[in-house]
Amino acid sequence: MSRPPLTFRQWVGGVGIGLIVLIAVAVAVWRGDILKAGLDPKVPFQTYTPPPAPDYTRPSAWVLLEARGPEAGPAAVFFVHSTTYDGGRDWNGPIGEPKGERWLREVVLPNYAGPFARAGAVSAPRYRQGSLYTRLTLREDAREARAFAYRDVAAAFEAWLARHPTGPLVLAGTEQGGELVERLVRERIAGDAALRSRVVAVYLMDVVAAADGLSRAVPACARRDQVGCIVGWSPVGEGNDGAARRRLNRALVWDDRGRLVELDRRPALCVNPITGSTDAAPVAARAQRGVTNATGLEWGARPALMAREVAAQCRDGLLRHTEPKLESLKLTGSWADRRKSRPYNLFYGDIEADVQTRLMAWRAVHPD
């Protein structure tokens, strides 16, 4: 028996359901591209008017200013935070933008500035950071926005340095902040012997830097008791080869003219934070000093550390590491939040121990 022909209403309903399914599939496949497009300022950087510049003589320009935790040592720490501003209207984030400010205080500072709290007084400037969108594209506009952020960091550094004319210095930054600190080392510290002699170490966390672009005056750290050197790495999960390829293919590094250019098969810097050295041998989890999720902790509160959770090895310019199966280390939040610095730190205990060891070595050479 033949079926009766579809009514017009049935036909329209079937087409409608098909369109809904097609749209749902398209959104699932291209969701990242759709969300990324929503963060595009849609104005050339050359005609863009940036937000007002911060005044680093005012405390409001600093999210931390000479902040000391319990048992803080004698060092002055200059910390530059990672991307916290999503974008959408601006290439560079306005100072104190509410959503970014919350991410900065609740996630970035506890997890990434926290390991330096025992070294001394920590200062962290607010700055007109390149938006998250500038990290997701290789467009020239995005490169200019990221380079523009260096103006603020350089000005903040000079204001901070004026507060610390003597004594040991530690510089640190994560993701975009580390990128900017690396340029600061190249342009401000490498050529100044007196300033260079005060540097305990430089920490570039979650940063791809060209190994052959480092100054001989401020080299990669070859051992844990070395001072005046760089501890830098870009972490990728051991089994995530696709992410490793994308990380290197999309990496931008500074050239001698202060421009961001493709890494282009150059060797990338990798100092294993567990050993504090460039040794490429695998490091077992038993040597690791502690992962933590410090999100939400107030400044100065030391989080609980879980040691022997992560094995790591420098390989092909990246820090390949195992992933701990701890519930507190699960990525959560929006699509944009999952593309910022992780809301936990796999090497918190290792960084904390590293800076303490190097500070002791520096003080041994400078007993006064």
Coordinates of C-alpha atoms in Angstrom, one line a residue:
M1 CA 0.0 0.0 0.0
S2 CA 1.5 3.3 -1.0
R3 CA 2.0 6.1 1.6
P4 CA -0.2 9.2 1.3
P5 CA 1.6 12.2 0.0
L6 CA 3.1 14.7 2.6
T7 CA 1.0 17.6 3.4
F8 CA 2.5 21.1 3.0
R9 CA 2.7 21.4 6.8
Q10 CA 4.6 18.1 7.1
W11 CA 6.9 19.1 4.3
V12 CA 7.7 22.5 5.9
G13 CA 8.1 20.8 9.3
G14 CA 10.6 18.3 7.8
V15 CA 12.6 21.0 6.1
G16 CA 12.6 23.0 9.4
I17 CA 13.9 20.1 11.4
G18 CA 16.6 19.5 8.7
L19 CA 17.7 23.1 8.9
I20 CA 17.9 23.0 12.7
V21 CA 20.0 19.9 12.6
L22 CA 22.2 21.4 9.9
I23 CA 22.7 24.6 11.9
A24 CA 23.5 22.6 15.0
V25 CA 26.1 20.6 13.2
A26 CA 27.6 23.8 11.7
V27 CA 27.8 25.5 15.1
A28 CA 29.4 22.5 16.6
V29 CA 32.0 22.3 13.8
W30 CA 32.7 26.0 13.5
R31 CA 31.9 27.1 17.0
G32 CA 35.5 28.2 17.7
D33 CA 35.7 30.3 14.5
I34 CA 32.3 31.9 15.3
L35 CA 33.3 32.8 18.8
K36 CA 36.7 34.0 17.7
A37 CA 35.1 36.2 15.0
G38 CA 33.0 37.8 17.7
L39 CA 36.2 39.0 19.5
D40 CA 37.6 40.8 16.4
P41 CA 37.6 44.6 16.9
K42 CA 36.9 44.9 13.1
V43 CA 38.9 48.1 12.9
P44 CA 42.5 48.4 11.6
F45 CA 45.0 48.8 14.4
Q46 CA 46.5 51.8 12.5
T47 CA 43.2 53.7 12.9
Y48 CA 42.4 52.4 16.4
T49 CA 42.4 54.7 19.4
P50 CA 43.9 52.7 22.4
P51 CA 42.5 53.1 25.9
P52 CA 44.2 55.8 28.2
A53 CA 47.7 54.9 29.4
P54 CA 48.2 54.0 33.1
D55 CA 50.2 56.3 35.4
Y56 CA 52.7 54.1 37.2
T57 CA 53.3 56.8 39.9
R58 CA 49.8 56.0 41.1
P59 CA 49.0 52.8 43.1
S60 CA 45.9 52.2 40.9
A61 CA 48.2 51.3 38.0
W62 CA 49.4 48.3 39.9
V63 CA 47.4 45.2 40.8
L64 CA 50.2 44.3 43.3
L65 CA 52.6 46.9 44.7
E66 CA 55.4 45.8 47.0
A67 CA 53.1 43.0 48.2
R68 CA 54.9 40.8 50.7
G69 CA 53.8 37.3 51.8
P70 CA 54.8 35.5 55.0
E71 CA 58.5 34.8 55.2
A72 CA 59.2 37.0 52.2
G73 CA 62.9 37.3 51.3
P74 CA 65.0 40.3 50.2
A75 CA 64.3 40.2 46.4
A76 CA 62.1 42.7 44.5
V77 CA 59.9 40.8 42.0
F78 CA 58.5 42.3 38.8
F79 CA 55.6 40.2 37.6
V80 CA 53.7 40.7 34.3
H81 CA 50.4 38.9 34.0
S82 CA 49.0 36.9 31.1
T83 CA 46.0 37.8 28.9
T84 CA 42.8 38.4 30.9
Y85 CA 40.9 40.6 28.4
D86 CA 38.8 38.8 25.8
G87 CA 38.4 41.6 23.3
G88 CA 35.5 42.5 21.0
R89 CA 35.8 46.2 21.0
D90 CA 39.4 46.9 21.7
W91 CA 42.7 45.5 20.4
N92 CA 44.2 46.4 23.8
G93 CA 42.4 46.0 27.0
P94 CA 41.3 49.0 29.1
I95 CA 42.9 49.3 32.5
G96 CA 40.8 47.6 35.2
E97 CA 38.2 46.1 32.8
P98 CA 35.9 44.3 35.3
K99 CA 35.8 40.7 33.9
G100 CA 39.5 40.7 33.2
E101 CA 40.3 42.1 36.6
R102 CA 38.4 39.3 38.3
W103 CA 40.3 36.7 36.2
L104 CA 43.6 38.4 37.1
R105 CA 42.9 38.5 40.9
E106 CA 41.3 35.1 41.2
V107 CA 43.3 33.0 38.8
V108 CA 46.5 34.5 37.5
L109 CA 48.0 36.1 40.6
P110 CA 47.4 33.2 43.0
N111 CA 48.6 30.5 40.5
Y112 CA 51.5 32.3 38.8
A113 CA 52.7 35.2 40.9
G114 CA 52.2 33.2 44.1
P115 CA 55.3 31.0 43.6
F116 CA 57.4 34.2 44.0
A117 CA 55.8 35.5 47.2
R118 CA 58.5 33.9 49.4
A119 CA 61.3 35.6 47.4
G120 CA 60.4 39.1 48.4
A121 CA 58.1 42.1 47.5
V122 CA 56.0 41.4 44.4
S123 CA 54.8 44.2 42.1
A124 CA 52.6 43.5 39.1
P125 CA 51.5 46.4 36.8
R126 CA 48.2 46.7 35.1
Y127 CA 48.8 47.4 31.4
R128 CA 47.0 47.8 28.1
Q129 CA 47.4 44.2 27.2
G130 CA 46.8 42.7 23.8
S131 CA 43.3 41.0 23.9
L132 CA 42.8 37.3 23.7
Y133 CA 41.9 37.7 20.1
T134 CA 45.5 38.9 19.4
R135 CA 46.7 35.5 20.6
L136 CA 44.4 33.6 18.3
T137 CA 45.5 35.1 14.9
L138 CA 48.7 35.9 13.1
R139 CA 47.2 39.1 11.5
E140 CA 49.5 42.1 11.4
D141 CA 47.0 44.1 13.4
A142 CA 47.2 41.6 16.3
R143 CA 51.0 41.7 16.2
E144 CA 51.0 45.5 16.5
A145 CA 48.6 45.3 19.4
R146 CA 50.8 42.9 21.2
A147 CA 53.8 45.0 20.5
F148 CA 52.0 48.1 21.7
A149 CA 51.5 46.5 25.2
Y150 CA 55.3 46.6 25.6
R151 CA 55.2 50.4 26.0
D152 CA 53.3 50.1 29.2
V153 CA 55.5 47.3 30.6
A154 CA 58.6 49.2 29.8
A155 CA 57.3 52.3 31.6
A156 CA 56.2 50.2 34.6
F157 CA 59.6 48.6 34.8
E158 CA 61.3 52.0 35.0
A159 CA 59.0 53.2 37.7
W160 CA 59.5 49.9 39.6
L161 CA 63.3 50.1 39.2
A162 CA 63.3 53.6 40.6
R163 CA 61.8 52.1 43.8
H164 CA 64.6 49.5 44.0
P165 CA 67.9 51.1 43.2
T166 CA 69.9 48.3 44.9
G167 CA 69.4 44.7 45.8
P168 CA 68.4 41.4 44.0
L169 CA 65.8 41.5 41.3
V170 CA 63.5 38.7 39.9
L171 CA 61.6 39.2 36.7
A172 CA 58.7 36.9 35.8
G173 CA 55.8 36.7 33.4
T174 CA 53.3 34.2 32.1
E175 CA 52.0 33.8 28.5
Q176 CA 51.7 37.4 27.1
G177 CA 53.4 38.8 30.2
G178 CA 56.4 36.5 29.7
E179 CA 56.6 37.5 26.1
L180 CA 56.9 41.1 27.1
V181 CA 59.4 40.4 29.9
E182 CA 61.6 38.6 27.3
R183 CA 61.7 41.7 25.2
L184 CA 62.4 43.8 28.3
V185 CA 65.4 41.6 29.0
R186 CA 66.7 41.9 25.4
E187 CA 66.2 45.7 25.2
R188 CA 66.8 47.0 28.8
I189 CA 68.8 44.5 30.8
A190 CA 71.1 42.6 28.5
G191 CA 73.2 45.7 27.7
D192 CA 73.3 47.2 31.2
A193 CA 76.0 45.4 33.2
A194 CA 75.2 47.0 36.5
L195 CA 71.5 46.1 36.2
R196 CA 72.3 42.7 34.9
S197 CA 74.4 41.9 37.9
R198 CA 71.4 42.4 40.2
V199 CA 69.2 39.9 38.3
V200 CA 68.7 36.6 40.2
A201 CA 66.7 35.0 37.4
V202 CA 64.1 35.6 34.7
Y203 CA 61.0 33.4 34.5
L204 CA 59.1 33.1 31.2
M205 CA 56.2 30.8 32.0
D206 CA 54.1 29.4 29.1
V207 CA 56.2 31.3 26.5
V208 CA 57.6 30.3 23.2
A209 CA 60.9 32.2 22.8
A210 CA 63.6 31.6 20.2
A211 CA 66.6 30.0 21.9
D212 CA 69.0 31.6 19.4
G213 CA 67.4 35.0 20.1
L214 CA 68.6 35.1 23.7
S215 CA 71.4 37.4 24.7
R216 CA 74.7 35.8 25.6
A217 CA 74.6 38.2 28.6
V218 CA 71.3 36.6 29.9
P219 CA 71.4 33.0 28.7
A220 CA 69.1 30.1 29.4
C221 CA 69.7 28.5 32.8
A222 CA 71.9 25.4 32.5
R223 CA 71.7 24.5 36.2
R224 CA 69.7 25.3 39.2
D225 CA 72.3 27.3 41.1
Q226 CA 73.1 29.6 38.1
V227 CA 72.0 33.2 38.4
G228 CA 71.4 36.0 35.9
C229 CA 69.8 33.5 33.5
I230 CA 66.4 32.6 32.0
V231 CA 64.1 29.8 33.1
G232 CA 61.5 29.6 30.3
W233 CA 59.2 26.9 28.9
S234 CA 56.0 26.3 26.9
P235 CA 54.1 23.3 28.3
V236 CA 52.1 20.8 26.2
G237 CA 50.6 17.5 27.2
E238 CA 52.7 14.4 26.4
G239 CA 50.1 12.9 24.1
N240 CA 48.9 16.0 22.4
D241 CA 51.1 16.2 19.3
G242 CA 48.5 18.3 17.4
A243 CA 48.7 21.0 20.1
A244 CA 52.5 20.8 20.0
R245 CA 52.5 21.4 16.2
R246 CA 50.0 24.3 16.5
R247 CA 52.0 25.9 19.3
L248 CA 55.2 26.0 17.2
N249 CA 53.5 26.8 13.9
R250 CA 51.6 29.8 15.4
A251 CA 54.5 31.0 17.7
L252 CA 55.6 34.6 17.3
V253 CA 58.9 35.8 18.7
W254 CA 60.7 39.2 18.8
D255 CA 63.2 40.1 16.2
D256 CA 66.0 42.7 16.7
R257 CA 63.7 45.5 15.6
G258 CA 61.1 44.8 18.2
R259 CA 58.7 43.2 15.8
L260 CA 56.8 39.9 16.3
V261 CA 57.8 37.4 13.6
E262 CA 57.1 33.7 13.0
L263 CA 59.4 31.3 14.9
D264 CA 59.9 29.6 11.5
R265 CA 61.7 26.3 12.5
R266 CA 64.1 28.1 14.8
P267 CA 64.9 26.2 18.0
A268 CA 62.6 27.2 20.9
L269 CA 63.8 27.8 24.5
C270 CA 63.0 25.1 27.0
V271 CA 64.3 25.0 30.6
N272 CA 62.6 22.2 32.6
P273 CA 61.2 23.9 35.7
I274 CA 61.6 20.6 37.7
T275 CA 65.3 20.6 37.2
G276 CA 66.0 24.3 36.5
S277 CA 68.2 23.3 33.6
T278 CA 68.2 22.8 29.8
D279 CA 69.0 19.1 30.2
A280 CA 66.7 17.3 27.8
A281 CA 66.6 14.0 29.7
P282 CA 63.1 12.8 30.9
V283 CA 62.4 13.8 34.5
A284 CA 60.2 11.3 36.5
A285 CA 57.2 12.5 38.5
R286 CA 59.0 11.6 41.7
A287 CA 61.3 14.6 41.3
Q288 CA 58.4 17.1 40.9
R289 CA 57.7 19.3 43.9
G290 CA 54.0 20.1 43.6
V291 CA 51.1 21.0 41.4
T292 CA 48.3 23.1 42.8
N293 CA 45.1 24.9 42.1
A294 CA 45.4 28.2 44.0
T295 CA 42.5 29.9 42.3
G296 CA 40.6 32.1 44.6
L297 CA 43.2 32.3 47.4
E298 CA 44.1 35.6 48.9
W299 CA 47.6 37.0 48.3
G300 CA 50.1 35.5 50.7
A301 CA 48.1 32.3 51.4
R302 CA 50.2 29.4 50.4
P303 CA 48.2 26.6 48.7
A304 CA 48.5 22.9 49.4
L305 CA 51.0 21.3 47.0
M306 CA 50.6 17.8 45.5
A307 CA 54.1 16.5 44.7
R308 CA 55.1 13.6 42.4
E309 CA 52.2 14.2 40.0
V310 CA 53.9 15.3 36.8
A311 CA 56.7 14.0 34.7
A312 CA 58.2 16.3 32.1
Q313 CA 60.8 16.5 29.4
C314 CA 62.1 19.3 27.1
R315 CA 61.6 17.9 23.6
D316 CA 61.6 19.8 20.3
G317 CA 61.5 23.2 22.1
L318 CA 58.4 22.4 24.2
L319 CA 58.0 21.0 27.7
R320 CA 56.1 17.8 27.2
H321 CA 54.5 16.7 30.4
T322 CA 52.1 14.1 31.7
E323 CA 48.6 15.2 32.8
P324 CA 47.7 14.6 36.5
K325 CA 44.3 13.0 37.1
L326 CA 43.3 15.4 39.9
E327 CA 39.8 16.6 39.9
S328 CA 41.0 20.1 41.0
L329 CA 42.9 20.4 37.7
K330 CA 40.0 20.1 35.3
L331 CA 39.6 23.0 32.8
T332 CA 36.3 24.8 33.3
G333 CA 34.8 28.1 32.3
S334 CA 33.8 29.6 29.0
W335 CA 35.4 29.0 25.6
A336 CA 37.5 32.2 26.0
D337 CA 38.5 31.3 29.6
R338 CA 39.8 27.9 28.4
R339 CA 42.2 29.7 26.1
K340 CA 43.8 31.7 28.8
S341 CA 46.4 30.6 31.3
R342 CA 45.3 27.5 33.0
P343 CA 43.5 28.0 36.4
Y344 CA 46.1 25.9 38.1
N345 CA 49.9 25.6 38.1
L346 CA 51.6 22.3 37.3
F347 CA 54.9 23.5 38.5
Y348 CA 54.1 25.8 41.4
G349 CA 56.3 24.0 43.9
D350 CA 59.2 23.7 41.4
I351 CA 59.2 27.4 40.6
E352 CA 59.0 28.3 44.3
A353 CA 62.0 26.1 45.0
D354 CA 63.9 27.3 42.0
V355 CA 63.7 31.0 42.8
Q356 CA 64.7 30.3 46.4
T357 CA 67.8 28.3 45.3
R358 CA 68.9 31.0 42.9
L359 CA 68.3 33.7 45.4
M360 CA 70.6 31.9 47.9
A361 CA 73.2 31.5 45.2
W362 CA 73.0 35.3 44.3
R363 CA 73.3 36.3 48.0
A364 CA 76.4 34.1 48.3
V365 CA 78.0 36.2 45.6
H366 CA 76.6 39.4 47.0
P367 CA 76.8 39.0 50.8
D368 CA 76.2 42.7 51.4

